[in-house]
PDB file of C-alpha atoms in Angstrom:
ATOM      1  CA  UNK A   1      86.363  36.786  20.203  1.00  0.00           C
ATOM      2  CA  UNK A   2      83.973  36.596  17.246  1.00  0.00           C
ATOM      3  CA  UNK A   3      85.063  33.041  16.410  1.00  0.00           C
ATOM      4  CA  UNK A   4      84.316  31.884  19.950  1.00  0.00           C
ATOM      5  CA  UNK A   5      80.834  33.385  19.872  1.00  0.00           C
ATOM      6  CA  UNK A   6      80.146  31.726  16.504  1.00  0.00           C
ATOM      7  CA  UNK A   7      81.279  28.373  17.898  1.00  0.00           C
ATOM      8  CA  UNK A   8      78.908  28.745  20.843  1.00  0.00           C
ATOM      9  CA  UNK A   9      76.132  29.722  18.428  1.00  0.00           C
ATOM     10  CA  UNK A  10      76.831  26.651  16.289  1.00  0.00           C
ATOM     11  CA  UNK A  11      76.512  24.531  19.436  1.00  0.00           C
ATOM     12  CA  UNK A  12      73.190  26.268  20.331  1.00  0.00           C
ATOM     13  CA  UNK A  13      74.738  27.412  23.606  1.00  0.00           C
ATOM     14  CA  UNK A  14      74.593  31.155  22.960  1.00  0.00           C
ATOM     15  CA  UNK A  15      72.505  33.253  20.596  1.00  0.00           C
ATOM     16  CA  UNK A  16      73.247  36.706  19.249  1.00  0.00           C
ATOM     17  CA  UNK A  17      70.568  39.248  18.422  1.00  0.00           C
ATOM     18  CA  UNK A  18      71.310  41.939  15.852  1.00  0.00           C
ATOM     19  CA  UNK A  19      69.851  45.400  15.456  1.00  0.00           C
ATOM     20  CA  UNK A  20      66.733  45.509  13.273  1.00  0.00           C
ATOM     21  CA  UNK A  21      67.661  47.703  10.305  1.00  0.00           C
ATOM     22  CA  UNK A  22      66.892  47.726   6.591  1.00  0.00           C
ATOM     23  CA  UNK A  23      70.636  48.071   5.967  1.00  0.00           C
ATOM     24  CA  UNK A  24      72.429  44.772   6.527  1.00  0.00           C
ATOM     25  CA  UNK A  25      75.710  46.673   6.922  1.00  0.00           C
ATOM     26  CA  UNK A  26      74.308  48.827   9.768  1.00  0.00           C
ATOM     27  CA  UNK A  27      72.715  45.778  11.343  1.00  0.00           C
ATOM     28  CA  UNK A  28      76.011  43.883  11.330  1.00  0.00           C
ATOM     29  CA  UNK A  29      78.191  46.774  12.545  1.00  0.00           C
ATOM     30  CA  UNK A  30      76.050  47.645  15.580  1.00  0.00           C
ATOM     31  CA  UNK A  31      76.683  45.750  18.811  1.00  0.00           C
ATOM     32  CA  UNK A  32      74.956  42.401  19.137  1.00  0.00           C
ATOM     33  CA  UNK A  33      73.164  41.272  22.256  1.00  0.00           C
ATOM     34  CA  UNK A  34      74.022  37.831  23.604  1.00  0.00           C
ATOM     35  CA  UNK A  35      71.559  35.435  25.222  1.00  0.00           C
ATOM     36  CA  UNK A  36      72.209  32.012  26.675  1.00  0.00           C
ATOM     37  CA  UNK A  37      70.124  28.886  26.406  1.00  0.00           C
ATOM     38  CA  UNK A  38      71.196  28.146  29.996  1.00  0.00           C
ATOM     39  CA  UNK A  39      69.795  30.616  32.530  1.00  0.00           C
ATOM     40  CA  UNK A  40      72.267  29.430  35.177  1.00  0.00           C
ATOM     41  CA  UNK A  41      75.106  30.598  32.930  1.00  0.00           C
ATOM     42  CA  UNK A  42      73.640  34.109  32.922  1.00  0.00           C
ATOM     43  CA  UNK A  43      73.645  34.077  36.710  1.00  0.00           C
ATOM     44  CA  UNK A  44      77.159  32.652  36.992  1.00  0.00           C
ATOM     45  CA  UNK A  45      78.835  35.205  34.702  1.00  0.00           C
ATOM     46  CA  UNK A  46      76.950  38.299  35.862  1.00  0.00           C
ATOM     47  CA  UNK A  47      79.115  40.926  37.493  1.00  0.00           C
ATOM     48  CA  UNK A  48      78.710  42.147  41.023  1.00  0.00           C
ATOM     49  CA  UNK A  49      77.362  40.581  44.169  1.00  0.00           C
ATOM     50  CA  UNK A  50      73.701  41.022  43.292  1.00  0.00           C
ATOM     51  CA  UNK A  51      72.319  39.213  40.276  1.00  0.00           C
ATOM     52  CA  UNK A  52      70.307  41.452  37.971  1.00  0.00           C
ATOM     53  CA  UNK A  53      67.026  39.565  37.838  1.00  0.00           C
ATOM     54  CA  UNK A  54      65.897  41.836  34.980  1.00  0.00           C
ATOM     55  CA  UNK A  55      68.587  40.273  32.779  1.00  0.00           C
ATOM     56  CA  UNK A  56      67.444  36.804  33.789  1.00  0.00           C
ATOM     57  CA  UNK A  57      63.858  37.721  32.913  1.00  0.00           C
ATOM     58  CA  UNK A  58      64.941  39.107  29.531  1.00  0.00           C
ATOM     59  CA  UNK A  59      66.957  35.941  28.843  1.00  0.00           C
ATOM     60  CA  UNK A  60      63.942  33.784  29.752  1.00  0.00           C
ATOM     61  CA  UNK A  61      61.696  35.711  27.348  1.00  0.00           C
ATOM     62  CA  UNK A  62      64.305  35.472  24.581  1.00  0.00           C
ATOM     63  CA  UNK A  63      64.645  31.689  24.930  1.00  0.00           C
ATOM     64  CA  UNK A  64      60.854  31.307  24.784  1.00  0.00           C
ATOM     65  CA  UNK A  65      60.653  33.468  21.648  1.00  0.00           C
ATOM     66  CA  UNK A  66      63.623  31.714  20.023  1.00  0.00           C
ATOM     67  CA  UNK A  67      61.951  28.346  20.532  1.00  0.00           C
ATOM     68  CA  UNK A  68      59.287  29.521  18.070  1.00  0.00           C
ATOM     69  CA  UNK A  69      60.932  32.073  15.767  1.00  0.00           C
ATOM     70  CA  UNK A  70      64.434  32.475  14.336  1.00  0.00           C
ATOM     71  CA  UNK A  71      64.141  36.104  13.214  1.00  0.00           C
ATOM     72  CA  UNK A  72      64.532  38.022  16.459  1.00  0.00           C
ATOM     73  CA  UNK A  73      66.182  41.439  16.578  1.00  0.00           C
ATOM     74  CA  UNK A  74      66.374  44.388  18.927  1.00  0.00           C
ATOM     75  CA  UNK A  75      65.159  47.765  17.729  1.00  0.00           C
ATOM     76  CA  UNK A  76      66.508  51.293  18.118  1.00  0.00           C
ATOM     77  CA  UNK A  77      63.993  54.059  17.394  1.00  0.00           C
ATOM     78  CA  UNK A  78      64.753  57.261  15.516  1.00  0.00           C
ATOM     79  CA  UNK A  79      64.969  58.985  18.914  1.00  0.00           C
ATOM     80  CA  UNK A  80      67.529  56.468  20.190  1.00  0.00           C
ATOM     81  CA  UNK A  81      65.213  54.468  22.461  1.00  0.00           C
ATOM     82  CA  UNK A  82      65.672  50.693  22.461  1.00  0.00           C
ATOM     83  CA  UNK A  83      63.116  47.906  22.419  1.00  0.00           C
ATOM     84  CA  UNK A  84      64.359  44.516  23.561  1.00  0.00           C
ATOM     85  CA  UNK A  85      62.824  42.378  20.820  1.00  0.00           C
ATOM     86  CA  UNK A  86      61.165  42.732  17.462  1.00  0.00           C
ATOM     87  CA  UNK A  87      60.067  39.326  16.225  1.00  0.00           C
ATOM     88  CA  UNK A  88      59.213  38.447  12.651  1.00  0.00           C
ATOM     89  CA  UNK A  89      56.314  36.064  13.279  1.00  0.00           C
ATOM     90  CA  UNK A  90      55.399  35.514   9.648  1.00  0.00           C
ATOM     91  CA  UNK A  91      55.254  37.264   6.296  1.00  0.00           C
ATOM     92  CA  UNK A  92      54.697  40.946   7.064  1.00  0.00           C
ATOM     93  CA  UNK A  93      53.870  40.218  10.710  1.00  0.00           C
ATOM     94  CA  UNK A  94      56.009  41.763  13.446  1.00  0.00           C
ATOM     95  CA  UNK A  95      55.705  41.775  17.203  1.00  0.00           C
ATOM     96  CA  UNK A  96      57.363  44.207  19.638  1.00  0.00           C
ATOM     97  CA  UNK A  97      58.289  42.809  23.056  1.00  0.00           C
ATOM     98  CA  UNK A  98      59.861  44.827  25.867  1.00  0.00           C
ATOM     99  CA  UNK A  99      60.986  43.182  29.123  1.00  0.00           C
ATOM    100  CA  UNK A 100      61.072  44.997  32.454  1.00  0.00           C
ATOM    101  CA  UNK A 101      61.063  43.472  35.906  1.00  0.00           C
ATOM    102  CA  UNK A 102      58.714  46.076  37.364  1.00  0.00           C
ATOM    103  CA  UNK A 103      56.909  49.258  36.373  1.00  0.00           C
ATOM    104  CA  UNK A 104      56.511  50.403  39.988  1.00  0.00           C
ATOM    105  CA  UNK A 105      59.016  53.232  39.500  1.00  0.00           C
ATOM    106  CA  UNK A 106      57.348  55.993  37.425  1.00  0.00           C
ATOM    107  CA  UNK A 107      60.629  56.784  35.650  1.00  0.00           C
ATOM    108  CA  UNK A 108      61.085  53.176  34.582  1.00  0.00           C
ATOM    109  CA  UNK A 109      57.466  52.937  33.415  1.00  0.00           C
ATOM    110  CA  UNK A 110      57.839  56.126  31.373  1.00  0.00           C
ATOM    111  CA  UNK A 111      61.121  54.974  29.797  1.00  0.00           C
ATOM    112  CA  UNK A 112      59.829  51.514  28.827  1.00  0.00           C
ATOM    113  CA  UNK A 113      56.501  52.699  27.421  1.00  0.00           C
ATOM    114  CA  UNK A 114      58.141  55.636  25.615  1.00  0.00           C
ATOM    115  CA  UNK A 115      60.451  53.223  23.753  1.00  0.00           C
ATOM    116  CA  UNK A 116      57.550  50.984  22.746  1.00  0.00           C
ATOM    117  CA  UNK A 117      55.396  53.912  21.662  1.00  0.00           C
ATOM    118  CA  UNK A 118      58.208  55.345  19.531  1.00  0.00           C
ATOM    119  CA  UNK A 119      58.874  51.948  17.922  1.00  0.00           C
ATOM    120  CA  UNK A 120      55.176  51.456  17.197  1.00  0.00           C
ATOM    121  CA  UNK A 121      55.133  54.845  15.492  1.00  0.00           C
ATOM    122  CA  UNK A 122      58.298  54.123  13.484  1.00  0.00           C
ATOM    123  CA  UNK A 123      57.076  50.727  12.288  1.00  0.00           C
ATOM    124  CA  UNK A 124      53.370  51.437  11.886  1.00  0.00           C
ATOM    125  CA  UNK A 125      52.388  48.841  14.489  1.00  0.00           C
ATOM    126  CA  UNK A 126      49.409  49.350  16.781  1.00  0.00           C
ATOM    127  CA  UNK A 127      50.179  46.770  19.469  1.00  0.00           C
ATOM    128  CA  UNK A 128      53.143  45.951  21.689  1.00  0.00           C
ATOM    129  CA  UNK A 129      53.812  43.715  24.670  1.00  0.00           C
ATOM    130  CA  UNK A 130      55.616  44.678  27.857  1.00  0.00           C
ATOM    131  CA  UNK A 131      56.545  41.620  29.924  1.00  0.00           C
ATOM    132  CA  UNK A 132      57.005  42.138  33.666  1.00  0.00           C
ATOM    133  CA  UNK A 133      57.465  39.881  36.643  1.00  0.00           C
ATOM    134  CA  UNK A 134      53.943  40.408  38.063  1.00  0.00           C
ATOM    135  CA  UNK A 135      52.076  43.408  36.634  1.00  0.00           C
ATOM    136  CA  UNK A 136      49.109  43.241  34.301  1.00  0.00           C
ATOM    137  CA  UNK A 137      47.262  46.107  32.617  1.00  0.00           C
ATOM    138  CA  UNK A 138      46.628  47.793  29.296  1.00  0.00           C
ATOM    139  CA  UNK A 139      48.214  51.146  28.462  1.00  0.00           C
ATOM    140  CA  UNK A 140      46.612  53.138  25.679  1.00  0.00           C
ATOM    141  CA  UNK A 141      48.846  55.559  23.800  1.00  0.00           C
ATOM    142  CA  UNK A 142      48.335  57.611  20.636  1.00  0.00           C
ATOM    143  CA  UNK A 143      50.471  55.097  18.703  1.00  0.00           C
ATOM    144  CA  UNK A 144      48.434  52.113  19.932  1.00  0.00           C
ATOM    145  CA  UNK A 145      47.951  49.678  22.782  1.00  0.00           C
ATOM    146  CA  UNK A 146      50.678  48.359  25.077  1.00  0.00           C
ATOM    147  CA  UNK A 147      49.688  45.161  26.828  1.00  0.00           C
ATOM    148  CA  UNK A 148      51.544  44.770  30.138  1.00  0.00           C
ATOM    149  CA  UNK A 149      51.538  41.111  31.134  1.00  0.00           C
ATOM    150  CA  UNK A 150      53.290  39.000  33.763  1.00  0.00           C
ATOM    151  CA  UNK A 151      55.928  36.620  32.471  1.00  0.00           C
ATOM    152  CA  UNK A 152      53.990  33.490  33.470  1.00  0.00           C
ATOM    153  CA  UNK A 153      51.037  34.576  31.312  1.00  0.00           C
ATOM    154  CA  UNK A 154      53.309  35.561  28.429  1.00  0.00           C
ATOM    155  CA  UNK A 155      54.909  32.111  28.445  1.00  0.00           C
ATOM    156  CA  UNK A 156      51.576  30.297  28.664  1.00  0.00           C
ATOM    157  CA  UNK A 157      50.017  32.297  25.838  1.00  0.00           C
ATOM    158  CA  UNK A 158      52.807  31.661  23.339  1.00  0.00           C
ATOM    159  CA  UNK A 159      51.703  29.276  20.603  1.00  0.00           C
ATOM    160  CA  UNK A 160      52.928  25.677  20.636  1.00  0.00           C
ATOM    161  CA  UNK A 161      54.226  26.073  17.090  1.00  0.00           C
ATOM    162  CA  UNK A 162      55.257  29.078  14.995  1.00  0.00           C
ATOM    163  CA  UNK A 163      52.333  30.826  13.371  1.00  0.00           C
TER     164      UNK A 163
END
Protein backbone atom coordinates (compact mmCIF):
# COMPACT_ATOMS: atom_id res chain seq x y z
CA UNK A 1 0.00 0.00 0.00
CA UNK A 2 2.82 2.40 0.88
CA UNK A 3 4.39 2.04 -2.58
CA UNK A 4 1.12 2.99 -4.26
CA UNK A 5 0.74 6.10 -2.13
CA UNK A 6 4.33 7.12 -2.90
CA UNK A 7 3.68 6.67 -6.62
CA UNK A 8 0.61 8.90 -6.40
CA UNK A 9 2.65 11.45 -4.44
CA UNK A 10 5.38 11.39 -7.09
CA UNK A 11 2.70 12.10 -9.70
CA UNK A 12 1.33 15.00 -7.57
CA UNK A 13 -2.03 13.24 -7.43
CA UNK A 14 -2.14 12.64 -3.68
CA UNK A 15 -0.33 14.28 -0.78
CA UNK A 16 0.34 12.87 2.66
CA UNK A 17 0.53 15.00 5.79
CA UNK A 18 2.55 13.75 8.75
CA UNK A 19 2.19 14.49 12.43
CA UNK A 20 4.16 17.54 13.58
CA UNK A 21 6.68 16.21 16.11
CA UNK A 22 10.28 16.98 17.03
CA UNK A 23 11.00 13.25 16.76
CA UNK A 24 11.18 12.15 13.13
CA UNK A 25 10.57 8.55 14.24
CA UNK A 26 7.29 9.48 16.01
CA UNK A 27 6.28 11.63 13.07
CA UNK A 28 6.81 8.78 10.61
CA UNK A 29 5.16 6.06 12.72
CA UNK A 30 1.91 7.97 13.36
CA UNK A 31 -0.85 7.71 10.76
CA UNK A 32 -0.59 10.06 7.82
CA UNK A 33 -3.50 12.03 6.45
CA UNK A 34 -4.11 11.86 2.71
CA UNK A 35 -5.34 14.74 0.56
CA UNK A 36 -6.06 14.78 -3.14
CA UNK A 37 -5.27 17.45 -5.68
CA UNK A 38 -8.59 16.52 -7.33
CA UNK A 39 -11.63 17.39 -5.20
CA UNK A 40 -13.87 15.19 -7.35
CA UNK A 41 -11.77 12.19 -6.32
CA UNK A 42 -12.52 12.92 -2.67
CA UNK A 43 -16.22 12.90 -3.46
CA UNK A 44 -16.06 9.74 -5.57
CA UNK A 45 -14.24 7.60 -2.98
CA UNK A 46 -16.07 8.82 0.12
CA UNK A 47 -18.08 6.17 1.89
CA UNK A 48 -21.80 6.30 2.43
CA UNK A 49 -24.64 7.91 0.55
CA UNK A 50 -24.03 11.42 1.86
CA UNK A 51 -20.79 13.15 1.00
CA UNK A 52 -19.06 14.69 4.01
CA UNK A 53 -18.71 18.28 2.86
CA UNK A 54 -16.41 18.95 5.84
CA UNK A 55 -13.83 16.64 4.26
CA UNK A 56 -14.19 18.45 0.95
CA UNK A 57 -13.67 21.79 2.70
CA UNK A 58 -10.58 20.47 4.50
CA UNK A 59 -9.19 19.13 1.21
CA UNK A 60 -9.80 22.51 -0.46
CA UNK A 61 -7.93 24.34 2.31
CA UNK A 62 -5.05 21.85 2.14
CA UNK A 63 -4.63 22.27 -1.63
CA UNK A 64 -4.59 26.06 -1.23
CA UNK A 65 -1.95 25.85 1.51
CA UNK A 66 0.12 23.30 -0.42
CA UNK A 67 0.21 25.60 -3.43
CA UNK A 68 2.26 27.99 -1.29
CA UNK A 69 4.09 25.89 1.31
CA UNK A 70 5.58 22.38 1.30
CA UNK A 71 5.95 21.95 5.07
CA UNK A 72 2.41 21.17 6.18
CA UNK A 73 1.70 18.87 9.12
CA UNK A 74 -1.17 18.08 11.44
CA UNK A 75 -0.72 18.60 15.16
CA UNK A 76 -1.73 16.57 18.20
CA UNK A 77 -1.68 18.49 21.49
CA UNK A 78 -0.44 17.12 24.80
CA UNK A 79 -4.09 16.54 25.72
CA UNK A 80 -4.73 14.53 22.55
CA UNK A 81 -6.67 17.18 20.62
CA UNK A 82 -5.90 17.49 16.91
CA UNK A 83 -5.43 20.55 14.74
CA UNK A 84 -5.83 20.00 11.01
CA UNK A 85 -2.79 21.95 9.81
CA UNK A 86 0.35 23.52 11.15
CA UNK A 87 2.18 25.28 8.35
CA UNK A 88 5.81 26.32 8.39
CA UNK A 89 5.53 29.63 6.54
CA UNK A 90 9.15 30.66 6.92
CA UNK A 91 12.09 30.47 9.31
CA UNK A 92 10.58 30.28 12.79
CA UNK A 93 7.12 31.21 11.52
CA UNK A 94 4.23 28.79 12.04
CA UNK A 95 0.54 29.06 11.35
CA UNK A 96 -2.25 26.94 12.87
CA UNK A 97 -5.28 26.29 10.66
CA UNK A 98 -8.36 24.33 11.72
CA UNK A 99 -11.17 23.53 9.27
CA UNK A 100 -14.78 23.07 10.32
CA UNK A 101 -17.87 23.36 8.16
CA UNK A 102 -19.91 25.13 10.82
CA UNK A 103 -19.65 26.27 14.43
CA UNK A 104 -23.44 26.41 14.87
CA UNK A 105 -23.40 23.39 17.20
CA UNK A 106 -21.99 24.49 20.59
CA UNK A 107 -20.25 21.13 21.07
CA UNK A 108 -18.48 21.41 17.74
CA UNK A 109 -17.45 25.01 18.45
CA UNK A 110 -16.06 24.02 21.85
CA UNK A 111 -14.14 21.04 20.42
CA UNK A 112 -12.57 23.01 17.55
CA UNK A 113 -11.58 26.04 19.62
CA UNK A 114 -10.31 23.86 22.48
CA UNK A 115 -7.91 22.09 20.09
CA UNK A 116 -6.62 25.38 18.71
CA UNK A 117 -6.23 26.92 22.16
CA UNK A 118 -4.29 23.89 23.42
CA UNK A 119 -2.02 23.92 20.35
CA UNK A 120 -1.38 27.65 20.74
CA UNK A 121 -0.38 27.03 24.35
CA UNK A 122 1.87 24.08 23.45
CA UNK A 123 3.65 25.97 20.67
CA UNK A 124 3.74 29.46 22.15
CA UNK A 125 1.65 30.92 19.32
CA UNK A 126 -0.83 33.72 19.93
CA UNK A 127 -2.92 33.47 16.76
CA UNK A 128 -4.80 30.71 14.95
CA UNK A 129 -7.25 30.49 12.07
CA UNK A 130 -10.47 28.51 12.00
CA UNK A 131 -11.85 28.19 8.47
CA UNK A 132 -15.60 27.61 8.12
CA UNK A 133 -18.05 27.60 5.26
CA UNK A 134 -19.71 30.93 6.16
CA UNK A 135 -18.98 32.17 9.70
CA UNK A 136 -16.80 35.13 10.58
CA UNK A 137 -15.80 36.38 14.03
CA UNK A 138 -12.91 36.68 16.44
CA UNK A 139 -12.68 34.46 19.52
CA UNK A 140 -10.42 35.65 22.31
CA UNK A 141 -8.95 32.99 24.58
CA UNK A 142 -6.28 33.11 27.29
CA UNK A 143 -3.79 31.53 24.85
CA UNK A 144 -4.51 34.11 22.13
CA UNK A 145 -6.84 35.05 19.31
CA UNK A 146 -8.70 32.63 17.05
CA UNK A 147 -9.83 34.22 13.82
CA UNK A 148 -12.91 32.46 12.42
CA UNK A 149 -13.17 33.19 8.71
CA UNK A 150 -15.25 31.88 5.81
CA UNK A 151 -13.39 29.78 3.27
CA UNK A 152 -13.84 32.30 0.44
CA UNK A 153 -12.08 34.99 2.49
CA UNK A 154 -9.35 32.58 3.58
CA UNK A 155 -8.61 31.70 -0.05
CA UNK A 156 -8.62 35.33 -1.18
CA UNK A 157 -6.32 36.47 1.61
CA UNK A 158 -3.62 33.88 0.96
CA UNK A 159 -0.52 35.46 -0.56
CA UNK A 160 0.21 34.98 -4.26
CA UNK A 161 3.67 33.65 -3.42
CA UNK A 162 5.18 32.05 -0.31
CA UNK A 163 6.29 34.58 2.27
